[in-house]
Coordinates of N, CA and C in Angstrom, one line a residue:
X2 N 0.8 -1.2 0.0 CA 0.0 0.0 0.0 C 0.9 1.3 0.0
X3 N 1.8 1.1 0.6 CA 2.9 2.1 0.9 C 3.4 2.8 -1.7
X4 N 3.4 1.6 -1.4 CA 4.0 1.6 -2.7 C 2.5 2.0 -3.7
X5 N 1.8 1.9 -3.6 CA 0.5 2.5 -4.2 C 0.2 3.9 -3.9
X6 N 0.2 4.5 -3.0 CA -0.1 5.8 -2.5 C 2.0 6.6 -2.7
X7 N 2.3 6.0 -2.8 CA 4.1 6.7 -2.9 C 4.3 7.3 -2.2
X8 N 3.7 6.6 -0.8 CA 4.5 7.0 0.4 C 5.8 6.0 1.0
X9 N 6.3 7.6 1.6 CA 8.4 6.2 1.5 C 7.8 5.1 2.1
X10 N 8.6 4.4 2.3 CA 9.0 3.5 3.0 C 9.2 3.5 4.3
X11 N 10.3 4.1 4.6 CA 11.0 4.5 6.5 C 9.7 5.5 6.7
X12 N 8.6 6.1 6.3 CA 7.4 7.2 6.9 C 6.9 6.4 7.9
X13 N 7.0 7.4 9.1 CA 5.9 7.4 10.4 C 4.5 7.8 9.7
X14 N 3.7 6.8 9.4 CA 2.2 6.9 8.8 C 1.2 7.6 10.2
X15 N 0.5 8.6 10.2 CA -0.5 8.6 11.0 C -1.6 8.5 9.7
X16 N -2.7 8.1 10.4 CA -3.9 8.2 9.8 C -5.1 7.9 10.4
X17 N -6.1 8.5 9.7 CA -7.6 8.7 10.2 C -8.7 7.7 9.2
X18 N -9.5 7.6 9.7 CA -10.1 6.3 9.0 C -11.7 6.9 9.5
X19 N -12.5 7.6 8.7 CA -13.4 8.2 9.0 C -14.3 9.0 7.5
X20 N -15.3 8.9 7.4 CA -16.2 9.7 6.8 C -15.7 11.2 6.6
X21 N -15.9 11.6 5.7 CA -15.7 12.9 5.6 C -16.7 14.2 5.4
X22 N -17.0 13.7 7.0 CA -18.2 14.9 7.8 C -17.8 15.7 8.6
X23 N -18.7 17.0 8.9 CA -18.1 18.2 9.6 C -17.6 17.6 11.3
X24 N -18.2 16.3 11.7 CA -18.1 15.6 12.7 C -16.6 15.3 13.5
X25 N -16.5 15.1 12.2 CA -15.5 14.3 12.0 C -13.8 15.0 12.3
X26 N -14.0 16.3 12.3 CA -12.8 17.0 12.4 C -11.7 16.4 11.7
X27 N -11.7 16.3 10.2 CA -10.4 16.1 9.8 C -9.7 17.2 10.2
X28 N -9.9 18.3 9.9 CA -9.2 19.7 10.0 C -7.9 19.9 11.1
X29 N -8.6 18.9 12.2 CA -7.9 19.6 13.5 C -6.6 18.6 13.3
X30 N -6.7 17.6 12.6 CA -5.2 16.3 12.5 C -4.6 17.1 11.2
X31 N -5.4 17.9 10.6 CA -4.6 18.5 9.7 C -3.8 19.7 10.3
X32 N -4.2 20.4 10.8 CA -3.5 21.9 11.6 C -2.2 20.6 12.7
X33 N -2.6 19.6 13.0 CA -1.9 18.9 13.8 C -0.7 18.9 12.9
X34 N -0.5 18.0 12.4 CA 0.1 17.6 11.1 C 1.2 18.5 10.0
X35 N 0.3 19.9 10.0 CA 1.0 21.1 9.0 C 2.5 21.4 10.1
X36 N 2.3 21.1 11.9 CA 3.3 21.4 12.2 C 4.4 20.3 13.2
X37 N 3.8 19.1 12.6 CA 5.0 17.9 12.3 C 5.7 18.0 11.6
X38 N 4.6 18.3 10.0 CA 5.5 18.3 9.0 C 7.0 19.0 9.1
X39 N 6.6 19.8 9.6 CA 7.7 21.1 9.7 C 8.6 20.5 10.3
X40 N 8.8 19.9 11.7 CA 9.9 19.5 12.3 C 10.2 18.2 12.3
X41 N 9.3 17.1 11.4 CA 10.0 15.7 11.1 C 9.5 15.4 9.7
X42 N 11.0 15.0 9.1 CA 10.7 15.2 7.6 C 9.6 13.6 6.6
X43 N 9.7 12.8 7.9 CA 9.4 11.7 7.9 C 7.8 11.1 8.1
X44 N 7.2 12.0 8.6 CA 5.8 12.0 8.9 C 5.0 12.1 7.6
X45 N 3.8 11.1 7.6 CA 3.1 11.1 6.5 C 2.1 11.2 6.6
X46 N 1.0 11.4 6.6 CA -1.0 11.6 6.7 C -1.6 11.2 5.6
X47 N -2.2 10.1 6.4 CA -3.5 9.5 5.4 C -4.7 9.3 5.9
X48 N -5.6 9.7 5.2 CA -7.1 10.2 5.2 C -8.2 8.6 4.1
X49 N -8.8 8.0 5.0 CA -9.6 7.1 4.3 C -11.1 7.2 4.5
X50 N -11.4 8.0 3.5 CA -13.2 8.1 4.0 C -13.7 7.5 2.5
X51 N -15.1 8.5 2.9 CA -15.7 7.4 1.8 C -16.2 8.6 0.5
X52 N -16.5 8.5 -0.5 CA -17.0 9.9 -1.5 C -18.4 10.2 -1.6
X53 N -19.1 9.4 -0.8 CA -20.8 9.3 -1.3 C -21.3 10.4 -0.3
X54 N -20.8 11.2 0.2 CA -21.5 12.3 1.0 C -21.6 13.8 -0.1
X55 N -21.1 13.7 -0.9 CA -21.3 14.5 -1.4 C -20.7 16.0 -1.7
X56 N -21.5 17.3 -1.6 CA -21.3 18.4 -1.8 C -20.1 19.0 -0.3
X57 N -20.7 18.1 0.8 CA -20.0 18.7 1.9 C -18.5 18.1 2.2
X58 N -18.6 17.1 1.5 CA -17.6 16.5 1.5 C -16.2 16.7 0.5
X59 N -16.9 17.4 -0.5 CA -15.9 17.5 -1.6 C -15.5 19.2 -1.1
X60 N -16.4 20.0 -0.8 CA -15.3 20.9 -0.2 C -14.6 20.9 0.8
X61 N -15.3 20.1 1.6 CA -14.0 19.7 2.6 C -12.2 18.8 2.4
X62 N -12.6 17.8 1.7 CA -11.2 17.9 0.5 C -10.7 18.8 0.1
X63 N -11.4 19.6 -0.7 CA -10.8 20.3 -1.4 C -10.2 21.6 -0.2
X64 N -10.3 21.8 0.7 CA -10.0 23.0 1.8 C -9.1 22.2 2.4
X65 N -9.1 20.8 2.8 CA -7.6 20.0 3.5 C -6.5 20.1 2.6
X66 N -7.0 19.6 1.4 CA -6.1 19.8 -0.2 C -5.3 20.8 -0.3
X67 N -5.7 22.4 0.1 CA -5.5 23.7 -0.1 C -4.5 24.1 1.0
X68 N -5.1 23.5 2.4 CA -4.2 23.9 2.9 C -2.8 23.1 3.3
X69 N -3.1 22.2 2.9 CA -1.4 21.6 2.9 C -0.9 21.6 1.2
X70 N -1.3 22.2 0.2 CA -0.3 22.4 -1.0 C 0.2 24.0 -0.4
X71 N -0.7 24.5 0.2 CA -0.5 26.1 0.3 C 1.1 25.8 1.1
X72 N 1.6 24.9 1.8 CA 2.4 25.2 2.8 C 3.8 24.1 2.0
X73 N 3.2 24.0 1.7 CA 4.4 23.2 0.2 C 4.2 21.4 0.9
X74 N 3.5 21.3 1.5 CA 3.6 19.5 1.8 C 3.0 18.6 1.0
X75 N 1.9 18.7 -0.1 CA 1.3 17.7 -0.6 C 1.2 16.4 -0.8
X76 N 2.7 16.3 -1.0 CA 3.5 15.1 -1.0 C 3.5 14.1 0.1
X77 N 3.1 14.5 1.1 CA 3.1 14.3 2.4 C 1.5 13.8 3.1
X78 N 0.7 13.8 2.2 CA -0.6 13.5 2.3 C -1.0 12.4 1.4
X79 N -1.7 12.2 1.5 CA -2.9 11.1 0.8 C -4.2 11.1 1.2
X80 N -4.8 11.2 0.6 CA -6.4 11.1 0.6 C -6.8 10.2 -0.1
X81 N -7.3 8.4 0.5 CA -7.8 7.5 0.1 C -9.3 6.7 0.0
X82 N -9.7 7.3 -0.9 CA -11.6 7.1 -0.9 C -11.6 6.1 -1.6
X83 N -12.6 5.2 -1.1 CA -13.6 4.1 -1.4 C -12.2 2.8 -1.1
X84 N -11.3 3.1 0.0 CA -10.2 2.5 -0.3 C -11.1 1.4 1.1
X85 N -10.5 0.5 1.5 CA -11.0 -0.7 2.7 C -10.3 -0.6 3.7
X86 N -10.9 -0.1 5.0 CA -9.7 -0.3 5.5 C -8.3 -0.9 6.4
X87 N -8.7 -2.0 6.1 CA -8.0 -3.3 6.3 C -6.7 -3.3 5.2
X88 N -6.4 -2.9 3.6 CA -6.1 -2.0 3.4 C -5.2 -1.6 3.7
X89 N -5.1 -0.5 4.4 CA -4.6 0.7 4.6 C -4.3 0.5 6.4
X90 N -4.8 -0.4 7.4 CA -4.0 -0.5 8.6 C -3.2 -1.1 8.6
X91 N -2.7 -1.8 8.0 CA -0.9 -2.4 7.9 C -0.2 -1.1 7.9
X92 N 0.0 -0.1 7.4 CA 0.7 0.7 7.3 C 0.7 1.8 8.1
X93 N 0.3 2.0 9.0 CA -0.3 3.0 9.8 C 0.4 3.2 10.9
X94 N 0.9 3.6 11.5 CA 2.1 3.5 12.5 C 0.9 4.1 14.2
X95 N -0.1 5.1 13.5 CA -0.5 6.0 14.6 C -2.2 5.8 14.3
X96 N -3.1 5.7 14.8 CA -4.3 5.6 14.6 C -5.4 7.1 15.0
X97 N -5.7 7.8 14.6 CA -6.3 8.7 14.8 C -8.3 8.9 14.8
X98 N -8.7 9.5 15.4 CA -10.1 9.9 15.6 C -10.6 10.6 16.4
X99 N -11.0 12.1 15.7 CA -11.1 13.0 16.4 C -12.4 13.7 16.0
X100 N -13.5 13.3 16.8 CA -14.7 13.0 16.2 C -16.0 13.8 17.2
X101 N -16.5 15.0 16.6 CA -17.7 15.6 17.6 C -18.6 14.5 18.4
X102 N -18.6 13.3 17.3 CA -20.2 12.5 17.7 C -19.7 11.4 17.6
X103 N -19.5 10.4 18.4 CA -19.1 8.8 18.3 C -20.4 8.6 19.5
X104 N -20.6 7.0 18.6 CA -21.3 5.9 19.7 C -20.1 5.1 20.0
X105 N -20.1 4.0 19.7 CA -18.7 2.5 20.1 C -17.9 2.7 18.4
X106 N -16.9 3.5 18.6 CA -16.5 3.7 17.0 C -15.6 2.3 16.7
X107 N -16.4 1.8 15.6 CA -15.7 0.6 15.4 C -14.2 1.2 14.6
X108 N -13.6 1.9 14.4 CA -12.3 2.2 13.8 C -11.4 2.0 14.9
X109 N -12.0 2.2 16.1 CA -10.5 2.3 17.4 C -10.6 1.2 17.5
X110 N -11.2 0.2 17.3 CA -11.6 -1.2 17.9 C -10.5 -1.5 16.6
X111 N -10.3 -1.1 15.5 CA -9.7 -1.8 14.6 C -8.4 -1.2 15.1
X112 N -8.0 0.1 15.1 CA -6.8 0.4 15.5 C -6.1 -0.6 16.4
X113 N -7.1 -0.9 17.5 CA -6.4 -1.4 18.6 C -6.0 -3.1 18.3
X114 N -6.8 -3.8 17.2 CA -6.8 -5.3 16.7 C -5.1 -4.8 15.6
X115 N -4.3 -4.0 15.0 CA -3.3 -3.7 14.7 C -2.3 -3.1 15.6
X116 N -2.8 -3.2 17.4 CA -2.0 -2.5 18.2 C -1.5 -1.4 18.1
X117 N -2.2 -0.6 17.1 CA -1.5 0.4 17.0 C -1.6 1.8 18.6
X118 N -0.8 2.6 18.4 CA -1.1 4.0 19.4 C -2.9 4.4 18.6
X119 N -3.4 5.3 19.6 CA -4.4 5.6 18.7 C -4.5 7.1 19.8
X120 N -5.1 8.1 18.7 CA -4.9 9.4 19.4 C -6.8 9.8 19.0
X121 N -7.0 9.9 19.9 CA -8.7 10.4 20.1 C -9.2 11.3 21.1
X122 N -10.6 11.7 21.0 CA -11.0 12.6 22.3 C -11.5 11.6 23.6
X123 N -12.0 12.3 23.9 CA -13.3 11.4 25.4 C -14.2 11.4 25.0
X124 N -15.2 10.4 24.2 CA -16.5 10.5 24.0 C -16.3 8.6 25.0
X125 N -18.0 8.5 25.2 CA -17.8 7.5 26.2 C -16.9 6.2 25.6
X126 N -17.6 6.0 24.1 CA -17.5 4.6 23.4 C -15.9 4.4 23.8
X127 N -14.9 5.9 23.3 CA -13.5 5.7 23.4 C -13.1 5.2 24.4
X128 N -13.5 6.0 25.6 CA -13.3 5.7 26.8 C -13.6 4.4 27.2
X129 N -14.9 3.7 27.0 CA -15.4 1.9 27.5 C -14.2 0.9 26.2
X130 N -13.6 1.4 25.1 CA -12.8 0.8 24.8 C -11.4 1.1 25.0
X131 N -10.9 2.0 25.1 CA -9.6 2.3 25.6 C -8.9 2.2 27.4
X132 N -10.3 2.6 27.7 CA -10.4 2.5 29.5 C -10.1 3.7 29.5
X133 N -10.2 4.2 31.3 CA -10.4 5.1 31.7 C -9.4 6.2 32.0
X134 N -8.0 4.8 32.2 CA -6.5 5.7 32.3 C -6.2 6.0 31.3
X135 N -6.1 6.2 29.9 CA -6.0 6.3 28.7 C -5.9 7.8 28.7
X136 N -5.2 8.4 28.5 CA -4.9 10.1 28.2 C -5.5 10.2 27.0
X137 N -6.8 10.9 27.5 CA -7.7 11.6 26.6 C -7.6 13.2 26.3
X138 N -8.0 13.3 24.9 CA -7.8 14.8 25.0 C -9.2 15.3 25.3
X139 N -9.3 16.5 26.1 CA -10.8 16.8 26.7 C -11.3 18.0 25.9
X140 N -10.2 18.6 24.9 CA -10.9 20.3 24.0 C -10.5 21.0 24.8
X141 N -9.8 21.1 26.0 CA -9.8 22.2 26.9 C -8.2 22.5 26.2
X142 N -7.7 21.3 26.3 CA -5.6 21.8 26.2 C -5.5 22.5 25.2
X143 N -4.2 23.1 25.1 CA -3.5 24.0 23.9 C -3.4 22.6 23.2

């Protein structure tokens, strides 16, 4: 997969594995992200949702799109639609979900069947599967 999307090889993969709804805060792994890029040359982001949402969805690509060509990274991204994503967690190094509205998100339940790290908020589902010591982020921190 690495070799289909032409991302290196040695890349620390993060990625998000989610719909691409306002819910969904791609935006905020992206602003995350714009300032990795900057200090590890090695970091990569990939985005797996799905295209059947439509109008809201294509400008929201298109505004993730924008802002990481604007900053010279593009290279450094991927955006993989209608891809599986079984797929695409072999390669993932970091598991992400950063999501207004979760019930039991079956993505962290996958993250965690690949052991990966997985970086998320506090909505309950995370928490009844991560448990309770699990360093959540609450929206309050910088």
């Amino acid at each position: 997969m690495k070799a289909k999307y032409k991302i290196p090889v040695d890349s620390l993969v993060i990625g998000m594995i989610a719909h691409f709804r306002a819910e969904k805060r791609q935006e905020v792994l992206v602003n995350a992200c714009l300032n990795l890029f900057e200090k590890y040359p090695k970091v990569h982001l990939v985005f797996v949702g799905n295209e059947e949402y439509g109008s809201f969805m294509d400008s929201e690509v298109i505004i993730i799109k924008d802002k990481v060509e604007q900053r010279g990274f593009s290279n450094r991204m991927t955006i993989a639609h209608d891809t599986n994503s079984s797929d695409v967690l072999p390669i993932l190094d970091i598991g992400v979900l950063l999501s207004n509205n979760e019930g039991m998100p079956n993505v962290i339940m996958e993250y965690m069947a690949y052991e990966l790290p997985v970086v998320t908020n506090d909505h309950a589902g995370c928490v009844t599967l991560l448990g309770e010591d699990y360093p959540y982020y609450t929206g309050n921190e910088p």
